[in-house]
């Protein structure tokens, strides 16, 4: 009787253990599903917060508190160089480079970018991080100061790059650092980088004169200016004449040089509706230089630019003669008959 009772108790315990074992995985999955649900809720909250922050960016504050059209002086510097761009009347000039004209298209592009740059959430708001992002007064990539008269209207520090075509920026007097779509490369710090490179070009030339040729454009046609009756019969290669005129129209300089180059010089005179201009083109060693009479300084320019003008002689401009262009009709018939007789004789 006692043995039977023990057997029954053992059986019941085994069934309870099996029941607990079978219930345990279910509870585990319930816990997992609960955790998964919590994660989904957190994810939804994160997405909602991101969407809200994106909406805030649309109404973000402008980088500048002034319209760039009101700016008349720009100062840009890095650790080694500093350049000033000054507006005089309607023209921008380089006061540290003989008052030469600024590349206005390049300047307009950066001013428009500054004008359109918006600030959203700051990357950091602590002064101790300024050196790390290189927007501190003691460590920076670029400093940009914008003036209206003597009043400074903006003072910006540009630093490290967080991504492609982006840079960290800080406004002077503030601790916040922002990531914006600008690059340090756009803000050059030397005068030659801002020089208007086509300042020696002559558009729509109508006369070009060198040592051994003089050509003129009447209407749409180029021709030689004949010194003698015999020379008046020479025909010009219209394409070559146009190439020469385009060389002056597209002339680009690279930088101003401080010393007069020593070397062989080619002189060329060009006229247009604007006026008459005299060029000195000089090869000095492996470098090439150009000066125009209205600019009392030499500029360095490329070998290709030099050769398109200085290497042109009259023979390069003369049209190639046609094989039978000088034969009169009678001579042509006689030549054809003679050639026919010679062919017949050879065949016999």
Short mmCIF file of C-alpha atoms in Angstrom, two decimals:
data_model
loop_
_atom_site.label_atom_id
_atom_site.label_comp_id
_atom_site.label_asym_id
_atom_site.label_seq_id
_atom_site.Cartn_x
_atom_site.Cartn_y
_atom_site.Cartn_z
CA UNK A 1 0.00 0.00 0.00
CA UNK A 2 2.81 2.39 0.86
CA UNK A 3 4.72 1.55 -2.31
CA UNK A 4 1.74 2.36 -4.49
CA UNK A 5 1.39 5.81 -2.82
CA UNK A 6 5.00 6.63 -3.47
CA UNK A 7 4.66 5.65 -7.09
CA UNK A 8 1.70 7.94 -7.53
CA UNK A 9 3.53 10.88 -5.93
CA UNK A 10 6.53 10.39 -8.22
CA UNK A 11 4.29 10.30 -11.28
CA UNK A 12 2.54 13.52 -10.29
CA UNK A 13 5.87 15.27 -9.73
CA UNK A 14 7.07 14.14 -13.15
CA UNK A 15 3.94 15.50 -14.81
CA UNK A 16 4.30 18.82 -13.04
CA UNK A 17 7.92 19.07 -14.12
CA UNK A 18 7.01 18.32 -17.71
CA UNK A 19 4.27 20.96 -17.54
CA UNK A 20 6.66 23.56 -16.24
CA UNK A 21 9.23 22.63 -18.86
CA UNK A 22 6.69 22.96 -21.65
CA UNK A 23 5.50 26.35 -20.31
CA UNK A 24 8.97 27.86 -19.94
CA UNK A 25 9.70 28.41 -23.71
CA UNK A 26 6.33 30.11 -24.09
CA UNK A 27 7.18 32.58 -21.36
CA UNK A 28 10.58 33.18 -22.94
CA UNK A 29 8.94 34.03 -26.27
CA UNK A 30 6.48 36.27 -24.52
CA UNK A 31 9.35 38.19 -22.99
CA UNK A 32 11.09 38.42 -26.36
CA UNK A 33 7.95 39.68 -28.07
CA UNK A 34 7.48 42.25 -25.32
CA UNK A 35 11.07 43.49 -25.80
CA UNK A 36 10.58 43.59 -29.58
CA UNK A 37 7.41 45.63 -29.15
CA UNK A 38 9.24 48.08 -26.89
CA UNK A 39 12.03 48.43 -29.49
CA UNK A 40 9.47 49.09 -32.23
CA UNK A 41 7.88 51.81 -30.14
CA UNK A 42 11.28 53.39 -29.51
CA UNK A 43 12.07 53.22 -33.23
CA UNK A 44 8.80 54.96 -34.06
CA UNK A 45 9.61 57.66 -31.52
CA UNK A 46 13.06 58.11 -33.10
CA UNK A 47 11.62 58.39 -36.63
CA UNK A 48 9.06 60.91 -35.42
CA UNK A 49 11.77 62.97 -33.69
CA UNK A 50 13.89 62.93 -36.88
CA UNK A 51 10.95 64.09 -38.97
CA UNK A 52 10.30 66.89 -36.53
CA UNK A 53 13.96 67.97 -36.65
CA UNK A 54 13.82 67.93 -40.47
CA UNK A 55 10.86 70.28 -40.37
CA UNK A 56 12.85 72.59 -38.10
CA UNK A 57 15.67 72.72 -40.67
CA UNK A 58 13.35 74.30 -43.22
CA UNK A 59 12.95 77.32 -40.96
CA UNK A 60 16.60 77.36 -39.84
CA UNK A 61 18.39 80.64 -39.21
CA UNK A 62 20.62 82.22 -41.88
CA UNK A 63 24.37 82.18 -41.43
CA UNK A 64 24.59 85.92 -42.16
CA UNK A 65 22.53 88.66 -40.58
CA UNK A 66 23.11 90.99 -43.57
CA UNK A 67 22.45 90.83 -47.30
CA UNK A 68 25.73 90.28 -49.17
CA UNK A 69 24.70 92.96 -51.70
CA UNK A 70 25.43 95.49 -48.93
CA UNK A 71 28.99 94.23 -48.43
CA UNK A 72 31.81 96.37 -49.90
CA UNK A 73 34.90 94.71 -48.40
CA UNK A 74 35.84 91.08 -47.87
CA UNK A 75 38.91 89.91 -45.95
CA UNK A 76 39.92 86.24 -46.12
CA UNK A 77 42.86 84.69 -44.31
CA UNK A 78 44.43 81.40 -43.30
CA UNK A 79 47.41 80.72 -41.07
CA UNK A 80 49.89 82.10 -43.65
CA UNK A 81 48.12 84.47 -46.06
CA UNK A 82 45.55 87.24 -46.08
CA UNK A 83 43.74 88.90 -48.98
CA UNK A 84 41.42 91.91 -49.20
CA UNK A 85 38.75 92.39 -51.87
CA UNK A 86 37.51 95.97 -52.03
CA UNK A 87 34.51 97.37 -53.89
CA UNK A 88 35.10 100.71 -55.61
CA UNK A 89 31.98 102.07 -57.24
CA UNK A 90 30.53 99.09 -59.05
CA UNK A 91 33.87 97.29 -59.49
CA UNK A 92 35.71 94.94 -57.12
CA UNK A 93 39.47 95.43 -56.92
CA UNK A 94 42.57 93.98 -55.29
CA UNK A 95 44.09 96.88 -53.29
CA UNK A 96 47.21 94.85 -52.48
CA UNK A 97 47.79 94.01 -56.18
CA UNK A 98 47.90 97.34 -58.05
CA UNK A 99 44.11 97.77 -57.81
CA UNK A 100 43.67 95.05 -60.44
CA UNK A 101 40.15 93.75 -61.03
CA UNK A 102 38.71 90.84 -59.06
CA UNK A 103 37.21 87.80 -60.78
CA UNK A 104 33.65 88.96 -60.19
CA UNK A 105 32.01 85.67 -61.14
CA UNK A 106 34.09 83.81 -58.56
CA UNK A 107 33.32 86.41 -55.87
CA UNK A 108 29.60 86.44 -56.69
CA UNK A 109 29.46 82.66 -56.33
CA UNK A 110 30.88 82.59 -52.80
CA UNK A 111 28.79 85.56 -51.65
CA UNK A 112 25.65 83.83 -52.94
CA UNK A 113 26.63 80.65 -51.09
CA UNK A 114 27.18 82.54 -47.85
CA UNK A 115 23.88 84.34 -48.39
CA UNK A 116 22.03 81.05 -48.86
CA UNK A 117 23.68 79.05 -46.07
CA UNK A 118 21.35 78.08 -43.22
CA UNK A 119 22.22 76.89 -39.71
CA UNK A 120 20.36 73.99 -38.11
CA UNK A 121 21.38 71.91 -35.10
CA UNK A 122 24.89 72.68 -33.82
CA UNK A 123 27.53 69.97 -33.78
CA UNK A 124 28.78 71.28 -30.46
CA UNK A 125 28.05 74.17 -28.12
CA UNK A 126 31.18 74.16 -25.96
CA UNK A 127 34.13 76.54 -26.27
CA UNK A 128 36.55 73.75 -25.37
CA UNK A 129 35.76 71.98 -28.69
CA UNK A 130 36.72 74.91 -30.93
CA UNK A 131 40.33 73.85 -31.40
CA UNK A 132 39.29 70.26 -32.15
CA UNK A 133 37.03 71.52 -34.97
CA UNK A 134 39.68 74.13 -35.96
CA UNK A 135 37.35 77.10 -35.59
CA UNK A 136 39.30 78.78 -32.78
CA UNK A 137 41.19 82.06 -33.04
CA UNK A 138 44.44 80.16 -32.50
CA UNK A 139 43.67 77.28 -34.86
CA UNK A 140 41.52 77.63 -37.98
CA UNK A 141 41.39 76.87 -41.69
CA UNK A 142 39.83 80.16 -42.86
CA UNK A 143 38.65 83.41 -41.32
CA UNK A 144 36.15 85.45 -43.35
CA UNK A 145 35.33 89.04 -42.42
CA UNK A 146 32.61 90.99 -44.22
CA UNK A 147 32.39 94.79 -43.97
CA UNK A 148 30.02 97.55 -44.89
CA UNK A 149 32.15 100.66 -44.79
CA UNK A 150 34.12 100.46 -41.55
CA UNK A 151 31.50 98.34 -39.79
CA UNK A 152 32.19 94.62 -39.55
CA UNK A 153 28.97 92.81 -40.40
CA UNK A 154 30.13 89.19 -40.18
CA UNK A 155 33.12 87.29 -38.80
CA UNK A 156 33.25 83.57 -39.60
CA UNK A 157 35.71 80.81 -38.70
CA UNK A 158 35.91 77.80 -41.05
CA UNK A 159 37.49 74.59 -39.81
CA UNK A 160 37.57 70.84 -40.32
CA UNK A 161 35.61 68.89 -42.91
CA UNK A 162 32.93 66.48 -41.64
CA UNK A 163 32.06 65.17 -45.11
CA UNK A 164 32.19 65.79 -48.85
CA UNK A 165 31.87 69.53 -49.65
CA UNK A 166 31.04 70.33 -46.03
CA UNK A 167 32.88 72.27 -43.39
CA UNK A 168 32.51 73.25 -39.74
CA UNK A 169 31.78 76.93 -39.19
CA UNK A 170 31.52 79.17 -36.14
CA UNK A 171 30.39 82.76 -35.87
CA UNK A 172 32.68 85.01 -33.84
CA UNK A 173 31.33 85.58 -30.34
CA UNK A 174 29.38 82.31 -30.29
CA UNK A 175 30.29 78.85 -29.00
CA UNK A 176 28.03 76.87 -31.36
CA UNK A 177 29.73 75.05 -34.23
CA UNK A 178 27.70 74.01 -37.29
CA UNK A 179 28.27 71.77 -40.32
CA UNK A 180 27.42 73.62 -43.56
CA UNK A 181 27.82 73.05 -47.30
CA UNK A 182 30.94 75.12 -47.98
CA UNK A 183 34.61 74.36 -48.63
CA UNK A 184 37.81 76.11 -47.58
CA UNK A 185 39.09 75.80 -51.17
CA UNK A 186 36.45 78.28 -52.37
CA UNK A 187 37.89 80.97 -50.10
CA UNK A 188 41.37 81.52 -51.52
CA UNK A 189 43.79 83.67 -49.51
CA UNK A 190 46.15 85.22 -52.12
CA UNK A 191 45.52 88.11 -54.51
CA UNK A 192 46.57 86.16 -57.60
CA UNK A 193 43.89 83.57 -56.83
CA UNK A 194 41.24 86.31 -57.12
CA UNK A 195 42.70 88.05 -60.18
CA UNK A 196 40.43 88.51 -63.20
CA UNK A 197 42.45 86.36 -65.58
CA UNK A 198 41.04 87.72 -68.85
CA UNK A 199 41.96 91.34 -68.12
CA UNK A 200 44.36 91.49 -71.13
CA UNK A 201 41.96 89.90 -73.63
CA UNK A 202 40.68 91.88 -76.62
CA UNK A 203 37.26 90.91 -77.89
CA UNK A 204 36.26 91.29 -81.56
CA UNK A 205 39.62 92.41 -82.93
CA UNK A 206 39.42 94.04 -86.38
CA UNK A 207 43.13 94.54 -87.06
CA UNK A 208 46.23 92.58 -86.01
CA UNK A 209 49.76 93.70 -86.92
CA UNK A 210 53.09 91.97 -86.25
CA UNK A 211 56.61 92.20 -87.71
CA UNK A 212 55.87 90.54 -91.07
CA UNK A 213 52.08 90.70 -91.45
CA UNK A 214 49.08 92.96 -91.02
CA UNK A 215 45.56 91.62 -91.33
CA UNK A 216 42.23 93.35 -91.10
CA UNK A 217 38.63 92.32 -90.73
CA UNK A 218 35.99 94.00 -92.89
CA UNK A 219 32.51 92.73 -92.17
CA UNK A 220 32.95 89.02 -91.50
CA UNK A 221 36.02 88.54 -93.72
CA UNK A 222 39.72 88.73 -92.91
CA UNK A 223 42.31 89.85 -95.49
CA UNK A 224 45.91 91.02 -95.69
CA UNK A 225 46.59 94.74 -95.61
CA UNK A 226 48.67 94.96 -98.81
CA UNK A 227 51.80 97.14 -98.89
CA UNK A 228 52.32 96.54 -102.63
CA UNK A 229 50.18 95.56 -105.63
CA UNK A 230 51.91 92.18 -105.77
CA UNK A 231 51.09 91.52 -102.12
CA UNK A 232 47.45 92.38 -102.68
CA UNK A 233 47.03 89.16 -104.67
CA UNK A 234 47.86 87.03 -101.60
CA UNK A 235 44.89 85.18 -100.15
CA UNK A 236 44.48 84.70 -96.43
CA UNK A 237 43.55 81.47 -94.72
CA UNK A 238 40.30 82.58 -93.06
CA UNK A 239 40.39 79.80 -90.46
CA UNK A 240 43.96 80.66 -89.40
CA UNK A 241 43.08 84.35 -89.15
CA UNK A 242 40.10 83.52 -86.97
CA UNK A 243 42.29 81.32 -84.72
CA UNK A 244 44.68 84.23 -84.22
CA UNK A 245 41.85 86.63 -83.37
CA UNK A 246 40.41 84.08 -80.92
CA UNK A 247 43.81 83.78 -79.24
CA UNK A 248 43.50 87.44 -78.23
CA UNK A 249 39.81 87.11 -77.38
CA UNK A 250 40.46 84.17 -75.02
CA UNK A 251 43.80 85.32 -73.61
CA UNK A 252 44.18 84.26 -69.94
CA UNK A 253 46.94 85.30 -67.53
CA UNK A 254 48.01 83.38 -64.45
CA UNK A 255 49.64 85.85 -62.08
CA UNK A 256 51.44 89.19 -61.80
CA UNK A 257 55.24 89.16 -61.75
CA UNK A 258 57.31 91.77 -59.95
CA UNK A 259 60.43 91.73 -62.16
CA UNK A 260 60.74 92.51 -65.87
CA UNK A 261 61.50 89.23 -67.67
CA UNK A 262 64.66 89.06 -69.77
CA UNK A 263 64.35 87.22 -73.08
CA UNK A 264 63.34 87.40 -76.72
CA UNK A 265 60.23 89.57 -77.15
CA UNK A 266 57.58 89.50 -79.87
CA UNK A 267 55.54 92.65 -80.41
CA UNK A 268 51.97 92.58 -81.72
CA UNK A 269 49.42 95.37 -82.11
CA UNK A 270 45.68 94.70 -81.93
CA UNK A 271 42.77 97.05 -82.65
CA UNK A 272 39.12 96.71 -81.77
CA UNK A 273 36.15 99.01 -81.29
CA UNK A 274 37.43 99.59 -77.73
CA UNK A 275 40.86 100.89 -78.76
CA UNK A 276 44.40 100.06 -79.85
CA UNK A 277 46.55 97.75 -77.73
CA UNK A 278 50.25 96.87 -77.95
CA UNK A 279 51.47 93.54 -76.60
CA UNK A 280 54.97 92.43 -75.59
CA UNK A 281 55.24 88.64 -75.44
CA UNK A 282 58.45 87.35 -73.85
CA UNK A 283 59.96 83.90 -73.45
CA UNK A 284 62.42 83.79 -70.54
CA UNK A 285 63.87 80.34 -69.93
CA UNK A 286 60.96 77.94 -69.50
CA UNK A 287 58.48 80.68 -68.56
CA UNK A 288 56.29 82.95 -70.69
CA UNK A 289 55.18 86.51 -70.01
CA UNK A 290 52.91 89.13 -71.52
CA UNK A 291 52.48 92.88 -71.07
CA UNK A 292 49.95 95.26 -72.59
CA UNK A 293 50.55 98.98 -72.97
CA UNK A 294 47.60 99.97 -70.72
CA UNK A 295 48.93 97.83 -67.82
CA UNK A 296 52.41 98.77 -66.64
CA UNK A 297 53.31 95.28 -65.46
CA UNK A 298 54.07 91.82 -66.75
CA UNK A 299 51.89 88.76 -66.26
CA UNK A 300 52.85 85.14 -66.43
CA UNK A 301 50.83 83.03 -68.84
CA UNK A 302 50.96 79.57 -70.39
CA UNK A 303 53.23 78.30 -73.15
CA UNK A 304 50.18 77.39 -75.24
CA UNK A 305 48.82 80.96 -75.00
CA UNK A 306 52.25 82.32 -75.99
CA UNK A 307 52.66 80.04 -79.01
CA UNK A 308 49.18 80.77 -80.38
CA UNK A 309 50.28 84.39 -80.87
CA UNK A 310 54.08 84.75 -80.88
CA UNK A 311 54.77 81.76 -83.15
CA UNK A 312 52.49 83.00 -85.94
CA UNK A 313 54.24 84.38 -89.03
CA UNK A 314 52.82 85.57 -92.36
CA UNK A 315 53.44 82.21 -94.04
CA UNK A 316 51.14 80.60 -91.47
CA UNK A 317 48.30 82.90 -92.54
CA UNK A 318 48.63 82.55 -96.33
CA UNK A 319 46.05 80.27 -97.91
CA UNK A 320 47.44 77.16 -99.61
CA UNK A 321 47.55 77.56 -103.43
CA UNK A 322 45.32 75.28 -105.55
CA UNK A 323 47.08 73.01 -108.04
CA UNK A 324 45.63 74.54 -111.25
CA UNK A 325 44.20 77.78 -109.94
CA UNK A 326 46.64 79.93 -112.01
CA UNK A 327 46.09 78.22 -115.41
CA UNK A 328 43.97 79.98 -118.01
CA UNK A 329 41.41 77.91 -120.03
CA UNK A 330 43.63 77.71 -123.20
CA UNK A 331 46.61 76.44 -121.24
CA UNK A 332 44.39 73.87 -119.58
CA UNK A 333 43.19 72.52 -122.97
CA UNK A 334 46.76 72.40 -124.38
CA UNK A 335 47.99 70.55 -121.29
CA UNK A 336 45.19 68.03 -121.50
CA UNK A 337 45.83 67.43 -125.26
CA UNK A 338 49.56 67.02 -124.73
CA UNK A 339 48.95 64.56 -121.93
CA UNK A 340 46.58 62.60 -124.18
CA UNK A 341 49.15 62.35 -127.03
CA UNK A 342 51.83 61.20 -124.60
CA UNK A 343 49.52 58.50 -123.24
CA UNK A 344 48.73 57.28 -126.83
CA UNK A 345 52.40 57.16 -127.76
CA UNK A 346 53.22 55.15 -124.68
CA UNK A 347 50.46 52.66 -125.38
CA UNK A 348 51.79 52.00 -128.96
#
